[in-house]
mmCIF file of C-alpha atoms in Angstrom:
data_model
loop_
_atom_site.group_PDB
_atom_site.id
_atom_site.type_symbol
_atom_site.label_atom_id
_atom_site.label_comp_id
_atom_site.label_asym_id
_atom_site.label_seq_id
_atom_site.Cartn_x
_atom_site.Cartn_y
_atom_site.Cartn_z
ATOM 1 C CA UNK C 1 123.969 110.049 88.866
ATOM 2 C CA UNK C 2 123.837 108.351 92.046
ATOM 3 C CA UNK C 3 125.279 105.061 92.920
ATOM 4 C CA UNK C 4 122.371 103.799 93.916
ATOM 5 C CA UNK C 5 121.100 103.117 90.185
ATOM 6 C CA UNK C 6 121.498 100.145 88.579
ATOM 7 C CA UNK C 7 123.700 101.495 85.370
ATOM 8 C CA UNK C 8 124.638 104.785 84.442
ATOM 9 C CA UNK C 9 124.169 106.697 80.568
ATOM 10 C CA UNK C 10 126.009 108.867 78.761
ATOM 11 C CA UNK C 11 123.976 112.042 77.499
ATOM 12 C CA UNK C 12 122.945 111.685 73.656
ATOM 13 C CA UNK C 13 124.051 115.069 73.063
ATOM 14 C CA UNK C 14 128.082 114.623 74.496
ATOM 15 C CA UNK C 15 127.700 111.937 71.601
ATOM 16 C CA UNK C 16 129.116 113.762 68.476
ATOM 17 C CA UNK C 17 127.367 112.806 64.861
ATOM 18 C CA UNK C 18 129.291 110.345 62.909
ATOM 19 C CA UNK C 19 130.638 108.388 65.575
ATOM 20 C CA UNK C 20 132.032 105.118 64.387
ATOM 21 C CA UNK C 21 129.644 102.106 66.030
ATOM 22 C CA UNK C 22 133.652 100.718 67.553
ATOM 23 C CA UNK C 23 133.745 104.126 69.063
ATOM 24 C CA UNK C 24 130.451 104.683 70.061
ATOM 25 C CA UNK C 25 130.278 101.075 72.310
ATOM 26 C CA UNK C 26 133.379 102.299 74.236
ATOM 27 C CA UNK C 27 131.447 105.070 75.516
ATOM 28 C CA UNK C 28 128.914 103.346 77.128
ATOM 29 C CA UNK C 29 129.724 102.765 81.141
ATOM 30 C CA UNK C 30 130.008 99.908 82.814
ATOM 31 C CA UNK C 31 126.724 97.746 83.374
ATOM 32 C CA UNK C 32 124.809 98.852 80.297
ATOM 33 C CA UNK C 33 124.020 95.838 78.396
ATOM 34 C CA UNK C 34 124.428 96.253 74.201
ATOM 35 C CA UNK C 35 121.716 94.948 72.123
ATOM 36 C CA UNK C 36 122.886 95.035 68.884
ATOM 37 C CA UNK C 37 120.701 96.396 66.305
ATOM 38 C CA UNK C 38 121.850 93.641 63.214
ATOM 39 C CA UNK C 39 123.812 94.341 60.173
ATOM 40 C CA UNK C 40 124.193 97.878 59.757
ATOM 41 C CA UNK C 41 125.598 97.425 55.476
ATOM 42 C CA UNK C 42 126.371 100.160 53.910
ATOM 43 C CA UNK C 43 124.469 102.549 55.848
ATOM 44 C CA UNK C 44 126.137 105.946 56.662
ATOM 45 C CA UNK C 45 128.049 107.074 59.947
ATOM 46 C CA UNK C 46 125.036 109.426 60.628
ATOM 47 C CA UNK C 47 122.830 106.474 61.068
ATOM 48 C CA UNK C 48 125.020 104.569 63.561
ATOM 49 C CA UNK C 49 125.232 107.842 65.410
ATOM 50 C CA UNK C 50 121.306 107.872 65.333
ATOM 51 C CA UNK C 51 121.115 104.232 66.410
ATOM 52 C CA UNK C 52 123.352 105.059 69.297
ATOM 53 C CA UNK C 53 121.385 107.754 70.218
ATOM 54 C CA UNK C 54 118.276 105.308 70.630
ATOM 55 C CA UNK C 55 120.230 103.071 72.330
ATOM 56 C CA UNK C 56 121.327 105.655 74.990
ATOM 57 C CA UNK C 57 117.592 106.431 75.446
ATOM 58 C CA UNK C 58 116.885 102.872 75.932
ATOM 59 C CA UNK C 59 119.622 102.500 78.593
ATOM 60 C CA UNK C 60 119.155 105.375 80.394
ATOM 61 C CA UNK C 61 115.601 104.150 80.907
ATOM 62 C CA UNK C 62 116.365 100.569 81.970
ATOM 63 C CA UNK C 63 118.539 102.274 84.676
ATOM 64 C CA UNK C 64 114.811 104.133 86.290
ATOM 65 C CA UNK C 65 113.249 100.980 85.344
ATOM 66 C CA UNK C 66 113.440 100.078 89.206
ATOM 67 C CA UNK C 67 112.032 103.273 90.343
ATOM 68 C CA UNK C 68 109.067 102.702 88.300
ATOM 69 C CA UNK C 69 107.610 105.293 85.946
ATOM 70 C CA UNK C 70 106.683 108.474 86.631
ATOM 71 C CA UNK C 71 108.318 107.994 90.086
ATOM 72 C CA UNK C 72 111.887 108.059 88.999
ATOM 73 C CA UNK C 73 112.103 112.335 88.866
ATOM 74 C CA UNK C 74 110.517 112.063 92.086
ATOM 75 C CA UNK C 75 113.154 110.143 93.187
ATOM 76 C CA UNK C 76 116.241 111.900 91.621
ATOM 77 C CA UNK C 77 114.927 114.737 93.845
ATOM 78 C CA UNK C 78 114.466 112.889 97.097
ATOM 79 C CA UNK C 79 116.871 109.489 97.434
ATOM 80 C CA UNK C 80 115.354 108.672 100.533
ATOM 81 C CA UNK C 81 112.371 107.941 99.126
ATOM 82 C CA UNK C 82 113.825 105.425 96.152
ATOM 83 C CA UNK C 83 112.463 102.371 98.198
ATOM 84 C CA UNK C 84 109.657 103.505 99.283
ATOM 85 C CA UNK C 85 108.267 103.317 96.013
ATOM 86 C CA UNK C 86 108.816 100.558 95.080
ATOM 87 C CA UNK C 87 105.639 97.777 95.575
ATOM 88 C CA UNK C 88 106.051 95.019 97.899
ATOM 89 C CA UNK C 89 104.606 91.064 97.868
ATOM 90 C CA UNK C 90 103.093 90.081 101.328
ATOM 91 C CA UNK C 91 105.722 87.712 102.131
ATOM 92 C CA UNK C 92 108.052 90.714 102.069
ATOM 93 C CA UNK C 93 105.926 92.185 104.783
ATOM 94 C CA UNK C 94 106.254 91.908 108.926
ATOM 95 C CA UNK C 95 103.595 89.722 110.250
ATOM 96 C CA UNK C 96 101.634 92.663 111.979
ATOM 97 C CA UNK C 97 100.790 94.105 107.989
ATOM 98 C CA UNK C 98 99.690 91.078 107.017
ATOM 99 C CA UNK C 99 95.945 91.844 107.624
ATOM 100 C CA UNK C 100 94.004 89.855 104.420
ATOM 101 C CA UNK C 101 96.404 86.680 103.404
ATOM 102 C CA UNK C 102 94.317 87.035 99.876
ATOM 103 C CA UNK C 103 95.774 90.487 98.886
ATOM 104 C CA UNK C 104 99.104 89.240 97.453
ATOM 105 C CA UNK C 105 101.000 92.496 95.697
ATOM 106 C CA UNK C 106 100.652 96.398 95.772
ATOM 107 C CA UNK C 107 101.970 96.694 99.369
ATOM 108 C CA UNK C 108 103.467 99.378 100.696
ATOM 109 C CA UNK C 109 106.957 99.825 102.508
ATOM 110 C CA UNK C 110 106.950 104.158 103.095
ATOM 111 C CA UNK C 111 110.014 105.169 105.902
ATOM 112 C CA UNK C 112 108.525 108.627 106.525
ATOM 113 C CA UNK C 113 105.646 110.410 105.924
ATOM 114 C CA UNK C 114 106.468 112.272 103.916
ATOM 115 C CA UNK C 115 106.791 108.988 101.576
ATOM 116 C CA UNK C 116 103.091 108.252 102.337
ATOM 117 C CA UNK C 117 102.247 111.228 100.940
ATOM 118 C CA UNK C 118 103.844 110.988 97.248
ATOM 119 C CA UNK C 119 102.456 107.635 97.859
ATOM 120 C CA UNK C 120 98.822 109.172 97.224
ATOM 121 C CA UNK C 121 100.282 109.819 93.478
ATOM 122 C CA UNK C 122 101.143 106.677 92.895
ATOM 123 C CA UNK C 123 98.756 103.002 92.282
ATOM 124 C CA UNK C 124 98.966 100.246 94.876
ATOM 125 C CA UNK C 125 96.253 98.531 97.175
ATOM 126 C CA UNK C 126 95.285 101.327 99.514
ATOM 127 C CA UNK C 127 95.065 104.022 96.505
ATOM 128 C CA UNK C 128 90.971 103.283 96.428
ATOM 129 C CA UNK C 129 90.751 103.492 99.619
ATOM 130 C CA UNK C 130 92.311 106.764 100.207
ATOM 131 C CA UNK C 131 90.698 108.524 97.465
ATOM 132 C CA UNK C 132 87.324 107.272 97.656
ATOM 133 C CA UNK C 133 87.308 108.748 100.956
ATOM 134 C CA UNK C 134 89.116 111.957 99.615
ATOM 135 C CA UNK C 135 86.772 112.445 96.752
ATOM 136 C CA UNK C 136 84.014 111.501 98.901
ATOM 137 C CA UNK C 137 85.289 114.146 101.246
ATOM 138 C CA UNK C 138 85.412 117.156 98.676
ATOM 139 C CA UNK C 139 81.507 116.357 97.627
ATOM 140 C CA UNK C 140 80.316 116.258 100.914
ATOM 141 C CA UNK C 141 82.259 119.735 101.673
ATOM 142 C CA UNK C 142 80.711 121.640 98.748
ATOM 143 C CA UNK C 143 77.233 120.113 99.458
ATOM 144 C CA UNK C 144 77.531 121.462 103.104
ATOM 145 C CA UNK C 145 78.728 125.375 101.679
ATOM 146 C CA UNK C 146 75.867 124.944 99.259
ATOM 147 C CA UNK C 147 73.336 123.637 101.942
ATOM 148 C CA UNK C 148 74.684 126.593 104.582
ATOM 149 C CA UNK C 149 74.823 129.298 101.243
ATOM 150 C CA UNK C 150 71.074 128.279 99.446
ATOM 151 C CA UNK C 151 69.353 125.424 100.761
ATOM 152 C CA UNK C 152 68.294 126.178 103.918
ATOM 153 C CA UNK C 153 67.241 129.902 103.320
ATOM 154 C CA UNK C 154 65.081 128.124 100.125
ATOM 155 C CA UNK C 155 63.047 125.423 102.213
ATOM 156 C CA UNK C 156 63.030 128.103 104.979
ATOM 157 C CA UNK C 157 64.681 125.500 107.844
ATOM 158 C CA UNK C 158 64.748 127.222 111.034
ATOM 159 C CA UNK C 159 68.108 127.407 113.063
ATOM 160 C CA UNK C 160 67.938 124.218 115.320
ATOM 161 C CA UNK C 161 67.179 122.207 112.650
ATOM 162 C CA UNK C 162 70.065 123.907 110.052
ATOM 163 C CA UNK C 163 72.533 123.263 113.256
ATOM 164 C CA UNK C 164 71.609 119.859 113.182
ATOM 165 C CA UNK C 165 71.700 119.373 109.486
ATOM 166 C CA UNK C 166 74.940 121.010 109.784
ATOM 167 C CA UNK C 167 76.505 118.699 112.337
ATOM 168 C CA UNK C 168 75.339 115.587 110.493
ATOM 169 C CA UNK C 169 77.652 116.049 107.397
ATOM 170 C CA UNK C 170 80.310 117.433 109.476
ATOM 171 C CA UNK C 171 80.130 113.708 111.233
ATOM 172 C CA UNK C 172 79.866 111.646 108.439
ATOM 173 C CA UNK C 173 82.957 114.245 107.037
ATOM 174 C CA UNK C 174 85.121 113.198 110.100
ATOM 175 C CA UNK C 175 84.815 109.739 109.638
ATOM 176 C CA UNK C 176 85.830 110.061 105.996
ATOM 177 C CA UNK C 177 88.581 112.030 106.566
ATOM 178 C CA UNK C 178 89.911 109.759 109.804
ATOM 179 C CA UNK C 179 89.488 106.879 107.312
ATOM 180 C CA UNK C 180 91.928 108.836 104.771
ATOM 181 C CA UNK C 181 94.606 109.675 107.415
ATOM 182 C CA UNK C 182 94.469 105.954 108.707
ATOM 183 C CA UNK C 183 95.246 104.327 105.322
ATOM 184 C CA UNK C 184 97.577 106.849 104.245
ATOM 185 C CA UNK C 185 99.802 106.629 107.275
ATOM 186 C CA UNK C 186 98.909 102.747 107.901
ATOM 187 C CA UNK C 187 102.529 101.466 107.116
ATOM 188 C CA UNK C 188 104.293 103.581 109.360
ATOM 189 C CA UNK C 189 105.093 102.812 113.194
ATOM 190 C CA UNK C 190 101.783 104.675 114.364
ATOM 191 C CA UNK C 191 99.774 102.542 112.438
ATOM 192 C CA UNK C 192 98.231 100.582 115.342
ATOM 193 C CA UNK C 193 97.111 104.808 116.774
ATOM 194 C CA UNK C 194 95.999 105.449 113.291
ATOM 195 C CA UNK C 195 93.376 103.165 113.375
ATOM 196 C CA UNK C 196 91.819 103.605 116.623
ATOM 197 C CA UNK C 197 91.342 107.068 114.951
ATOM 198 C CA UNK C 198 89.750 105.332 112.243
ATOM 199 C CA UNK C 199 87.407 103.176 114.081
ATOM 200 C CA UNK C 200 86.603 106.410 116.830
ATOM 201 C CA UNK C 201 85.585 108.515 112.969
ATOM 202 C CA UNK C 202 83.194 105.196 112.309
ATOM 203 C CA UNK C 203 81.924 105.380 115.708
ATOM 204 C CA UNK C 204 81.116 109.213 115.697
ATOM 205 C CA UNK C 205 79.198 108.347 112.153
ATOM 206 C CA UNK C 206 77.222 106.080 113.027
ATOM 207 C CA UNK C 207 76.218 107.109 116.225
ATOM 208 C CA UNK C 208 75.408 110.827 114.720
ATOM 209 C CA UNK C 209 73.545 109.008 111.747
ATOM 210 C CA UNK C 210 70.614 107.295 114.587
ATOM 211 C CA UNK C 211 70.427 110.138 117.429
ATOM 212 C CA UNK C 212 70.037 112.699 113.982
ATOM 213 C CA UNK C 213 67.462 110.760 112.372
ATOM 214 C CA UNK C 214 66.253 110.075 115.754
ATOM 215 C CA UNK C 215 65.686 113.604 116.851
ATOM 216 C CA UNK C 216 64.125 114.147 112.814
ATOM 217 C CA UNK C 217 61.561 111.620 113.346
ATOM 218 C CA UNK C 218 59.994 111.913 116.692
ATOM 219 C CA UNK C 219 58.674 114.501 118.769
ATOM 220 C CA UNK C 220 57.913 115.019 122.815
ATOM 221 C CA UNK C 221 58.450 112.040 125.391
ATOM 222 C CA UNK C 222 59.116 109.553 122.251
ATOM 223 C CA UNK C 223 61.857 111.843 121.023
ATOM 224 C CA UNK C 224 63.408 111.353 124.679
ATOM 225 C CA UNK C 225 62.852 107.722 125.177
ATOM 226 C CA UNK C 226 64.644 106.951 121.920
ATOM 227 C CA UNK C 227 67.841 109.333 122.339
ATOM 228 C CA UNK C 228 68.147 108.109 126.023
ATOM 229 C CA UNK C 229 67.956 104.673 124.838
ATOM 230 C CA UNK C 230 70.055 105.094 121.540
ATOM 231 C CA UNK C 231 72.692 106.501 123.810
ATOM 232 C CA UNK C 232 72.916 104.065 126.476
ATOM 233 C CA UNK C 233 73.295 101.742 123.397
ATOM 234 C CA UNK C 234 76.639 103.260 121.888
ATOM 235 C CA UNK C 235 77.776 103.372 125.565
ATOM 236 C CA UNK C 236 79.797 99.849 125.428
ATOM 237 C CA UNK C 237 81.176 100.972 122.211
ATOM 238 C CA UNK C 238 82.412 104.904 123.081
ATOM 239 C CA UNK C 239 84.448 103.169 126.300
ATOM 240 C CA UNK C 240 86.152 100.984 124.125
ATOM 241 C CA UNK C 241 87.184 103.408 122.150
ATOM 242 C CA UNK C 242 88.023 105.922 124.527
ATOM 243 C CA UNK C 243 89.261 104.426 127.440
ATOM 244 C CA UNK C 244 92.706 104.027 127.185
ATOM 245 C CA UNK C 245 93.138 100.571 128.631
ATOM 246 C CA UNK C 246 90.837 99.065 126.302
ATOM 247 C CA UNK C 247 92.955 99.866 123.066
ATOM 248 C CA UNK C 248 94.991 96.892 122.663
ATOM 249 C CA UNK C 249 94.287 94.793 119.638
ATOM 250 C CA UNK C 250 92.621 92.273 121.828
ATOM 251 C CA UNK C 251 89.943 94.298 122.475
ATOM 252 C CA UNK C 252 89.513 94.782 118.705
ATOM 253 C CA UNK C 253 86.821 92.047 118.492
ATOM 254 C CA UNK C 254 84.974 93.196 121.038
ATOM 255 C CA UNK C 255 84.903 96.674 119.852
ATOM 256 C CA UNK C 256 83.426 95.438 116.981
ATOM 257 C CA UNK C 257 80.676 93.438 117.844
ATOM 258 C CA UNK C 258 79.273 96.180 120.207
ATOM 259 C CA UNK C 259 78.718 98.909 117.533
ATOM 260 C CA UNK C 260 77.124 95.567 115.474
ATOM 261 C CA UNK C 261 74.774 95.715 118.324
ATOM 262 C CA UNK C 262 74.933 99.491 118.197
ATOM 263 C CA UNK C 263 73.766 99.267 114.579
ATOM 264 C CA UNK C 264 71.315 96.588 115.287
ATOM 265 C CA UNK C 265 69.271 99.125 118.136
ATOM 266 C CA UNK C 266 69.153 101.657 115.424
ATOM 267 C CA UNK C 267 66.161 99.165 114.075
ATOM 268 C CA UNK C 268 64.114 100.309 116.749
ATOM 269 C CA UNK C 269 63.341 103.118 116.543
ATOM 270 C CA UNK C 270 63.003 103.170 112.743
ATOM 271 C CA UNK C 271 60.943 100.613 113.196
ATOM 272 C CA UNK C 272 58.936 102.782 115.573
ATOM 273 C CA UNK C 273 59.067 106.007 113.054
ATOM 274 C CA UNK C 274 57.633 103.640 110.018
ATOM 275 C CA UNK C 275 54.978 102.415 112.132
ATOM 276 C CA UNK C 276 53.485 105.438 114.398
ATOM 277 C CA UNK C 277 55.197 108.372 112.049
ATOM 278 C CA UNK C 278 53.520 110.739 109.420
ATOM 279 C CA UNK C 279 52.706 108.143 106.074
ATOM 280 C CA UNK C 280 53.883 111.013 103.899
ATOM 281 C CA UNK C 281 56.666 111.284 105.659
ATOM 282 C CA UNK C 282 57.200 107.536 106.223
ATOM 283 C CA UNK C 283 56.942 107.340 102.506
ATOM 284 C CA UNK C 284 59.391 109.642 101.886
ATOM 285 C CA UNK C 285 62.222 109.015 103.708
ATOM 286 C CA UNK C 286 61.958 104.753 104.668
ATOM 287 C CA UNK C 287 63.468 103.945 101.223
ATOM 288 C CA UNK C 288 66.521 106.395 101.653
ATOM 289 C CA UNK C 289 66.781 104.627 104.915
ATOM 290 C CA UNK C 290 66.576 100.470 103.834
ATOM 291 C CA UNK C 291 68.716 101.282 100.997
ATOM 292 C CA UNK C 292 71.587 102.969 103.307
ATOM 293 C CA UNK C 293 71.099 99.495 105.506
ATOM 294 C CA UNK C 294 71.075 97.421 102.588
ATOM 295 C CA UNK C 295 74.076 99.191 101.246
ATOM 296 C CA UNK C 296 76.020 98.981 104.674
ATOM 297 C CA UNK C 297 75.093 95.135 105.546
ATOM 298 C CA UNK C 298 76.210 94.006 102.150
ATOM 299 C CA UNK C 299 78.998 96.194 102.342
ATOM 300 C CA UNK C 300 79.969 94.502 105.295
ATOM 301 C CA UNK C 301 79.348 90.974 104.172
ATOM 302 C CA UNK C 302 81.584 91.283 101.504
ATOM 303 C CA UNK C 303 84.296 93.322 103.815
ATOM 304 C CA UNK C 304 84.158 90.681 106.677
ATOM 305 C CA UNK C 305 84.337 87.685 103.604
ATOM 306 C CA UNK C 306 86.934 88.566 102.009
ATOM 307 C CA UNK C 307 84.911 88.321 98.261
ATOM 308 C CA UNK C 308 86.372 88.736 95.688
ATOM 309 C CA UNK C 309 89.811 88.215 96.679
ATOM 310 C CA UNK C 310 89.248 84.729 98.547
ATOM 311 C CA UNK C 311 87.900 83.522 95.278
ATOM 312 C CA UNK C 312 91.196 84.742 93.680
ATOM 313 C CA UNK C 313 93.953 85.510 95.276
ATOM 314 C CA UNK C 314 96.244 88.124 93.836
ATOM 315 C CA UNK C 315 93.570 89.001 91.136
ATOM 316 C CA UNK C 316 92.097 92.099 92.717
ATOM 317 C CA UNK C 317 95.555 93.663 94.727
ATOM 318 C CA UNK C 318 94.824 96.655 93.175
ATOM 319 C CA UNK C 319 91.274 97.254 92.000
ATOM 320 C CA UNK C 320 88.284 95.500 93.380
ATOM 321 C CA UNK C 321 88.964 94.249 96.711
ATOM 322 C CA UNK C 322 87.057 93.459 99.811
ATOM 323 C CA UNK C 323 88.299 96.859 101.452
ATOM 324 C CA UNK C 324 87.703 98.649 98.296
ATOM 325 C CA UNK C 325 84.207 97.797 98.076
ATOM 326 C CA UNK C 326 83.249 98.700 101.551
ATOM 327 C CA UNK C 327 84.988 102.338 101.228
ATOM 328 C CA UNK C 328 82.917 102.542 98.008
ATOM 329 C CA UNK C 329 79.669 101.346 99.724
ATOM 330 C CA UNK C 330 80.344 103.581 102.694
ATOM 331 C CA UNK C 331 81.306 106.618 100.611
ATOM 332 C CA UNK C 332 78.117 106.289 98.706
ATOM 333 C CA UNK C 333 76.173 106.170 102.079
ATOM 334 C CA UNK C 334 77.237 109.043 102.989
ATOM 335 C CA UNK C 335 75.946 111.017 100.055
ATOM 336 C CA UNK C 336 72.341 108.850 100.533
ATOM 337 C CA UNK C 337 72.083 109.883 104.378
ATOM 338 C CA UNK C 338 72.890 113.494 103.413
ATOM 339 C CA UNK C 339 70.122 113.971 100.769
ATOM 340 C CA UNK C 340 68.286 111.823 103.280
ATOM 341 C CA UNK C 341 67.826 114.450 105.713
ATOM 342 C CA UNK C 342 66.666 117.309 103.838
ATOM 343 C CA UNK C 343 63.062 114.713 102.794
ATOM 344 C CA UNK C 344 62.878 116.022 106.749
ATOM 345 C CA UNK C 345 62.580 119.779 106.216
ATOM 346 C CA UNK C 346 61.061 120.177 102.872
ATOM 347 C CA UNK C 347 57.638 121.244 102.484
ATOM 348 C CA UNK C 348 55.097 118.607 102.836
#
C-alpha cells in the first residue's frame, strides 16, 4: 500500500483460523492501534481468529479514513489526487478564495483538472452550484429537441419566430453551462478567466431574455425604437466584458452595476407592452414576466446579503447558502422564461 497512508493492514484471509490472540497482535504492522475486545474466557481459538478478523476490517478502514469514503478507491487508483479530496476550512485557503468570510468548511483545494472533475462526485460547497446548473442544463436541452421535434409544427410557428424561440434557450443554455465550467474549475489558477466566462454567459442571458421578449411584444417602428434602445443599454456592459483592458477585478464593480442598470431598462419596455399591448396577450404572459423579476431581485437580495450564512456562519457550508439560492432561483428562471415564450405563439 502506499506510504502515503496513515497505517497499513494485513489481509483477513493471510490470517489462518485458530490463531492464538499472542500471535495474532504480532501480525499487525506498525501504527495500527489495538482495541482490545475484553475478556475473551473460555471462548474457542476460532473466535479470536474471528475477532481478529473484525479488527483487521476496522484497521484497514481507519487507514482510508483520511481519504474520506467512497473517495479512497478513487484514490488508490490516482495518488495525485489523495489531497485534493480532502475538504478544506477557509483559513486554510489563499486570500484571493476567500470570497464570502461566512462560508467556513467544504472548500476545495483540486491541483489539476482532472481533480475538479471527480470533484463533481463528491459533496462540498460548490456541489449545488454545479449541478443545479447541470440538471438545469439537461431540462432545458430536451425541452429545446422536443420544442424543434413537436411543438412548433403543433402551434404551427412559422420559421422566424421558431429561429428565435430557438436562440432564446440556446442563450439561457450558455449561461448555464458557463456558470458550470466556472465553479467547477474555480480553484484552479484560471479561476480569475473562468469567471469572466461566467459573467460574459450572464450577460448573453439577460440581454437575449429583453431584445427576445422585445421583438415578441411589439411590432413596426415600436419594435425598432425598443431594440435600438435596449441595445444601446447593454452597450456599457458588453465593453466591459469584452474589452480586454477592462477585465481586471477592479472593474468588477463596475461591471456589475451596469447590467443592474441593464436590467433596470428592461422595465421599459414591459412597461410599454402591458400598457399599449393586446389585453389577452398582456394577460397572458405579464405574470410569467413579474414572477421571473420577482424571482431574480430576491434572488439577488439574498446573493448580494449574504442570508442565511451571515446569520450563521458555518451552518449552511454545504446546503443552503447565499450562492446556492441564487443558482436555484436562476435555474428556475430559466425554465419560467422558456414556457414564457411559447404564451407568444399559441393560438389566441
Amino acid at each position: 500500500m502506499p506510504s502515503s497512508y496513515t497505517s497499513s493492514a494485513v489481509p483477513i484471509f493471510a490470517i489462518p483460523i485458530g490463531v492464538t490472540a499472542a500471535a495474532f497482535r504480532q501480525t499487525l504492522p506498525a501504527g495500527t492501534r489495538w482495541e482490545s475486545a475484553g475478556p475473551l474466557g473460555g471462548r474457542a481459538a476460532g473466535n479470536v481468529a474471528t475477532l481478529g478478523a473484525m479488527e483487521l476490517l476496522f484497521a484497514y478502514a481507519r487507514s482510508l479514513r483520511p481519504l474520506g469514503g467512497t473517495g479512497a478507491a478513487v484514490s488508490r487508483l490516482f495518488p495525485d489526487l489523495r489531497r485534493s479530496f480532502s475538504l478544506w476550512r477557509i483559513e486554510d485557503l489563499p486570500a484571493s478564495e476567500r470570497t464570502n468570510p461566512y462560508i467556513l468548511t467544504g472548500y476545495r483545494r483540486c491541483r489539476s483538472r482532472t481533480a475538479c472533475l471527480w470533484s463533481l462526485l463528491r459533496w462540498h460547497n460548490e456541489t449545488v452550484n454545479v449541478w443545479s446548473n447541470i440538471i438545469t442544463l439537461g431540462m432545458l436541452a430536451a425541452l429545446l429537441v422536443e420544442d424543434n421535434a413537436s411543438r412548433f409544427t403543433e402551434l404551427r410557428v412559422d420559421p422566424a419566430r421558431r429561429l428565435l424561440l430557438t436562440v432564446m434557450p440556446v442563450a439561457y443554455g450558455a449561461m448555464l453551462l458557463t456558470s458550470a465550467i466556472y465553479h467547477t474549475f474555480n480553484c484552479t489558477p484560471n479561476a480569475r478567466a473562468l469567471y469572466l466566462l461566467d459573467f460574459a454567459g450572464v450577460w448573453l442571458s439577460v440581454v437575449t431574455y429583453v431584445l427576445g421578449f422585445t421583438a415578441l411584444q411589439f411590432r413596426g417602428i415600436a419594435r425598432i425604437l425598443h431594440l435600438s434602445g435596449a441595445i444601446a443599454a447593454a452597450a456599457p456592459s458588453f465593453l466591459l466584458t469584452a474589452v480586454p483592458s477592462y477585465r481586471e477585478s477592479r472593474y468588477d464593480s463596475s461591471r456589475i452595476r451596469t447590467m443592474a442598470w441593464f436590467a433596470l431598462y428592461s422595465l421599459v419596455p414591459l412597461g410599454h407592452f402591458a400598457v399599449s399591448g393586446d389585453v389577452g396577450l398582456v394577460t397572458r404572459t405579464l405574470p410569467g414576466h413579474v414572477t421571473v423579476l420577482v424571482l431574480l431581485t430576491l434572488s439577488l437580495a439574498v446573493f448580494i446579503s449574504h442570508v442565511p450564512e451571515r446569520l450563521w456562519p458555518g451552518a449552511v457550508d454545504l446546503v443552503g447558502a447565499s450562492h446556492q439560492i441564487w443558482h436555484v432561483g436562476v435555474s428556475a428562471c430559466v425554465l419560467i422564461a422558456h414556457e414564457l415564450q411559447f404564451a407568444y405563439v399559441k393560438p389566441r
